[in-house]
Amino acid sequence: MSVAVMSSALPTPFSAHASIPPHITETDHVQRSLVQLRSKSDGLEQYIFLNGLKERDPSLFYKILLSNMMEIIPILYTPTASVGDACTYYSQIWRHPEGLYISIKHKGHIRQILRQYPVGANPRIAVVTDGSRILGLGDLGANGLPISIGKLDLYIAGAGIRPSSVIPICLDVGTNTQRIIDDPLYIGLTNTVLCARKQMEEFMEEFMSAVSEVFPELLVQFEDFSTDNAFKYLDLFRARYRVFNDDIQGTGAVVLSGFLNAARISSAASGIPLTEHKILFFGAGSSGIGVAKQLVSFFTELGMNADEAKKHIYTVDSKGLITADRKGLQEHKKFFARTDYEGPALTNLADIVKYVQPTALLGLSTIGGAFTEEVVKLMAAMNKRPIIFPLSNPVSKCELSFKDAINWTNGRVVFASGSPYKPVVHEGTTYEAGQGNNMYMFPGIGLGAILSKSEHITDAMVEKAAIALSTSLNEEESSHELVYPRLERIRDISAQIALAVARQAHKDGVENNSVLRNLNDYDALRHIKGKMW
Ligand SMILES: NC(=O)C1=CN([C@@H]2O[C@H](COP(=O)(O)OP(=O)(O)OC[C@H]3O[C@@H](n4cnc5c(N)ncnc54)[C@H](OP(=O)(O)O)[C@@H]3O)[C@@H](O)[C@H]2O)C=CC1
Ligand SMILES: CC(=O)C(=O)O
Ligand SMILES: [Mg+2]
């Protein structure tokens, strides 16, 4: 029952509302719900509470979400323990349908399934996962749905997309994780040996064709697909459908944005120009390579050719520094494989740091604590202001805690992490961590794409989104050396990103909204904000 209904005029007929105590008002019920939420100390319990509230009383849920974003987003979306735990234990905590499961068994019938989905007439954004690489937690199969739900909650809170316009979708193509298959409560398919490559491709083709036909205005965001499939499906579909991959492109853009601001701070201390930074990627999967490509693309805008630009980048995977002479190198790693290293394989991160002498160390590896004291102190010895971004999620997989980063560099680090950290006080100074998370990026990209009615998401649109984010810092944020704006401003930021995306979509010839196109920037920004729910 909605509080909005309860607090309206006199209830009629009286008996239908006699169960509601006389002194319940909308305002105090919001407070009551927050008190109930805050009484739960465990992140998973808080997640379950909010999930139940959304089911019982969506209007109250969204009211609480919108007016307490800083408190609620970390529970529903930001990869602290709660949403990670929600995925890990989704089969245990499942209570009611809250998204769409399209399984491999629906192959041949996906259109019919989609036509039955009870949403508003015109859904605009779907976050689609197959659960095969959920955060840094690995293959969780059908338990991955809360990631799609959380991302869509951020679209609603951060970009003002209407709740009725979003669809969380999990593609259930089986799981390889034995612990999950053995769980008697597992909600997904267990008797499916993971689909053969060809069958999976046919399934994805049918899904994309069906979803775009049944929901013609839909933007599809691919989320947390395993590495090979993430690259493959982005390449396969981006020219044909309105689709982007958040882990490759959203992360590429958010890290480029933070890197530009971090490099400015670091370069001011060292005198090293932007074009001479050396960036070491620890982790060379979908997000690591996505970010590396985004940096190369940006460096080429500065006048370098791609071969020069890639010399600034070193990549490391589970076997060590990636070199071109390695046998059986996966396709996505080849472009960045070093041809200039001669010697025995470098497998230890500290040795790699000594060899590369990077100005920036970025972690997208899923290996919690990988940036050891030795590694961080090496970075601090080589750089006046070392840039260290441990970006893996959830927080248990983060390569370095903010406290250690501050302590081990004596406060000199320029830091952003994928998961949030509280401020740290060191020798009387308070330091704030940046949150280098694609949550800053995808709401604005999605909003820009749907308002401009873009047919595709081009690379240039993503890059302009990154630049819009990096230039959105206000004076107060810059004076605190933040590399990302405060999350409180996400709606304003999303509008600015959406405008940059729409403008570039026009230049790239993929947009279809003459109203937005013909407005000057000031009015276009107002128009975009006016469209927010
Ligand atoms: N902050 C943000 O906005 C985002 C953060 N992420 C996080 O980044 C992490 C990685 O995601 P994603 O790239 O999609 O995952 P992938 O599985 O595609 O890539 C992981 C990479 O880490 C490497 N790796 C694994 N173990 C080690 C090790 N011991 N030493 C060095 N490298 C290792 C893997 O090596 P190999 O190739 O040899 O297997 C692989 O290259 C996740 O935790 C995810 O949550 C992702 C997207 C956005
Ligand atoms: C943030 C995100 O998309 C991830 O960790 O996968
Ligand atoms: Mg992701």
Short mmCIF file of N, CA and C in Angstrom, two decimals, residues 99-103 106 108-121 123 126 128 167-171 203-216 218 220:
data_model
loop_
_atom_site.label_atom_id
_atom_site.label_comp_id
_atom_site.label_asym_id
_atom_site.label_seq_id
_atom_site.Cartn_x
_atom_site.Cartn_y
_atom_site.Cartn_z
N GLY A 99 12.87 -9.21 -12.32
CA GLY A 99 13.58 -9.00 -13.58
C GLY A 99 13.16 -10.10 -14.53
N LEU A 100 13.83 -10.11 -15.64
CA LEU A 100 13.46 -11.08 -16.67
C LEU A 100 14.57 -12.11 -16.80
N TYR A 101 14.20 -13.36 -16.74
CA TYR A 101 15.16 -14.43 -17.01
C TYR A 101 14.87 -15.01 -18.38
N ILE A 102 15.82 -14.85 -19.29
CA ILE A 102 15.70 -15.50 -20.59
C ILE A 102 16.73 -16.62 -20.59
N SER A 103 16.26 -17.84 -20.67
CA SER A 103 17.22 -18.94 -20.58
C SER A 103 17.46 -19.55 -21.95
N HIS A 106 14.73 -21.03 -23.77
CA HIS A 106 13.76 -20.20 -24.51
C HIS A 106 14.19 -19.97 -25.95
N GLY A 108 14.56 -19.81 -29.63
CA GLY A 108 13.49 -20.06 -30.62
C GLY A 108 12.18 -19.39 -30.24
N HIS A 109 12.07 -18.95 -28.96
CA HIS A 109 10.80 -18.36 -28.49
C HIS A 109 11.01 -17.02 -27.77
N ILE A 110 12.15 -16.41 -27.98
CA ILE A 110 12.48 -15.24 -27.15
C ILE A 110 11.51 -14.08 -27.40
N ARG A 111 11.09 -13.93 -28.66
CA ARG A 111 10.12 -12.84 -28.94
C ARG A 111 8.85 -12.98 -28.10
N GLN A 112 8.33 -14.19 -28.08
CA GLN A 112 7.08 -14.41 -27.32
C GLN A 112 7.29 -14.10 -25.84
N ILE A 113 8.42 -14.53 -25.31
CA ILE A 113 8.70 -14.29 -23.89
C ILE A 113 8.74 -12.78 -23.63
N LEU A 114 9.43 -12.06 -24.49
CA LEU A 114 9.57 -10.62 -24.28
C LEU A 114 8.23 -9.92 -24.39
N ARG A 115 7.39 -10.39 -25.28
CA ARG A 115 6.09 -9.72 -25.47
C ARG A 115 5.22 -9.86 -24.23
N GLN A 116 5.53 -10.87 -23.40
CA GLN A 116 4.71 -11.07 -22.19
C GLN A 116 5.17 -10.22 -21.02
N TYR A 117 6.29 -9.53 -21.16
CA TYR A 117 6.86 -8.84 -19.99
C TYR A 117 5.98 -7.67 -19.56
N PRO A 118 5.56 -7.66 -18.30
CA PRO A 118 4.59 -6.64 -17.87
C PRO A 118 5.23 -5.32 -17.47
N VAL A 119 5.83 -4.62 -18.42
CA VAL A 119 6.30 -3.28 -18.09
C VAL A 119 5.47 -2.27 -18.85
N GLY A 120 5.75 -0.98 -18.63
CA GLY A 120 5.08 0.06 -19.38
C GLY A 120 5.30 -0.16 -20.86
N ALA A 121 4.56 0.57 -21.66
CA ALA A 121 4.54 0.28 -23.09
C ALA A 121 5.88 0.49 -23.78
N PRO A 123 9.69 0.50 -22.79
CA PRO A 123 10.92 0.45 -22.00
C PRO A 123 12.10 1.03 -22.76
N ALA A 126 17.70 -1.54 -20.83
CA ALA A 126 17.83 -2.87 -20.22
C ALA A 126 19.29 -3.05 -19.83
N VAL A 128 21.70 -6.00 -19.16
CA VAL A 128 21.66 -7.44 -19.47
C VAL A 128 22.97 -8.09 -19.04
N ILE A 167 14.41 -2.41 -17.60
CA ILE A 167 14.23 -3.87 -17.46
C ILE A 167 15.56 -4.53 -17.11
N PRO A 168 15.63 -5.12 -15.92
CA PRO A 168 16.81 -5.94 -15.62
C PRO A 168 16.65 -7.31 -16.28
N ILE A 169 17.68 -7.75 -16.97
CA ILE A 169 17.58 -9.05 -17.67
C ILE A 169 18.78 -9.92 -17.35
N CYS A 170 18.49 -11.17 -17.00
CA CYS A 170 19.56 -12.15 -16.83
C CYS A 170 19.40 -13.22 -17.90
N LEU A 171 20.46 -13.44 -18.66
CA LEU A 171 20.44 -14.50 -19.66
C LEU A 171 20.99 -15.75 -18.99
N PHE A 203 21.88 -17.88 -29.81
CA PHE A 203 21.00 -17.40 -28.75
C PHE A 203 21.12 -15.87 -28.60
N MET A 204 22.34 -15.38 -28.60
CA MET A 204 22.56 -13.93 -28.47
C MET A 204 22.01 -13.19 -29.68
N GLU A 205 22.20 -13.75 -30.86
CA GLU A 205 21.64 -13.12 -32.08
C GLU A 205 20.13 -13.02 -31.95
N GLU A 206 19.51 -14.12 -31.54
CA GLU A 206 18.05 -14.11 -31.43
C GLU A 206 17.61 -13.12 -30.35
N PHE A 207 18.33 -13.09 -29.23
CA PHE A 207 17.96 -12.18 -28.16
C PHE A 207 18.03 -10.72 -28.62
N MET A 208 19.14 -10.36 -29.24
CA MET A 208 19.31 -8.95 -29.64
C MET A 208 18.27 -8.55 -30.70
N SER A 209 18.04 -9.45 -31.62
CA SER A 209 17.07 -9.15 -32.67
C SER A 209 15.66 -9.01 -32.05
N ALA A 210 15.33 -9.94 -31.14
CA ALA A 210 13.98 -9.93 -30.55
C ALA A 210 13.78 -8.72 -29.64
N VAL A 211 14.76 -8.43 -28.80
CA VAL A 211 14.58 -7.36 -27.83
C VAL A 211 14.50 -6.00 -28.55
N SER A 212 15.24 -5.87 -29.65
CA SER A 212 15.21 -4.60 -30.38
C SER A 212 13.92 -4.47 -31.19
N GLU A 213 13.36 -5.58 -31.56
CA GLU A 213 12.09 -5.53 -32.31
C GLU A 213 10.90 -5.29 -31.37
N VAL A 214 10.90 -6.01 -30.24
CA VAL A 214 9.75 -5.90 -29.32
C VAL A 214 9.78 -4.54 -28.60
N PHE A 215 10.99 -4.05 -28.27
CA PHE A 215 11.13 -2.75 -27.60
C PHE A 215 12.00 -1.85 -28.48
N PRO A 216 11.41 -1.22 -29.49
CA PRO A 216 12.23 -0.54 -30.50
C PRO A 216 13.06 0.63 -29.97
N LEU A 218 14.69 0.66 -27.13
CA LEU A 218 15.51 0.18 -26.01
C LEU A 218 17.00 0.37 -26.25
N VAL A 220 20.47 -1.21 -24.87
CA VAL A 220 20.91 -2.41 -24.14
C VAL A 220 22.32 -2.17 -23.58
#
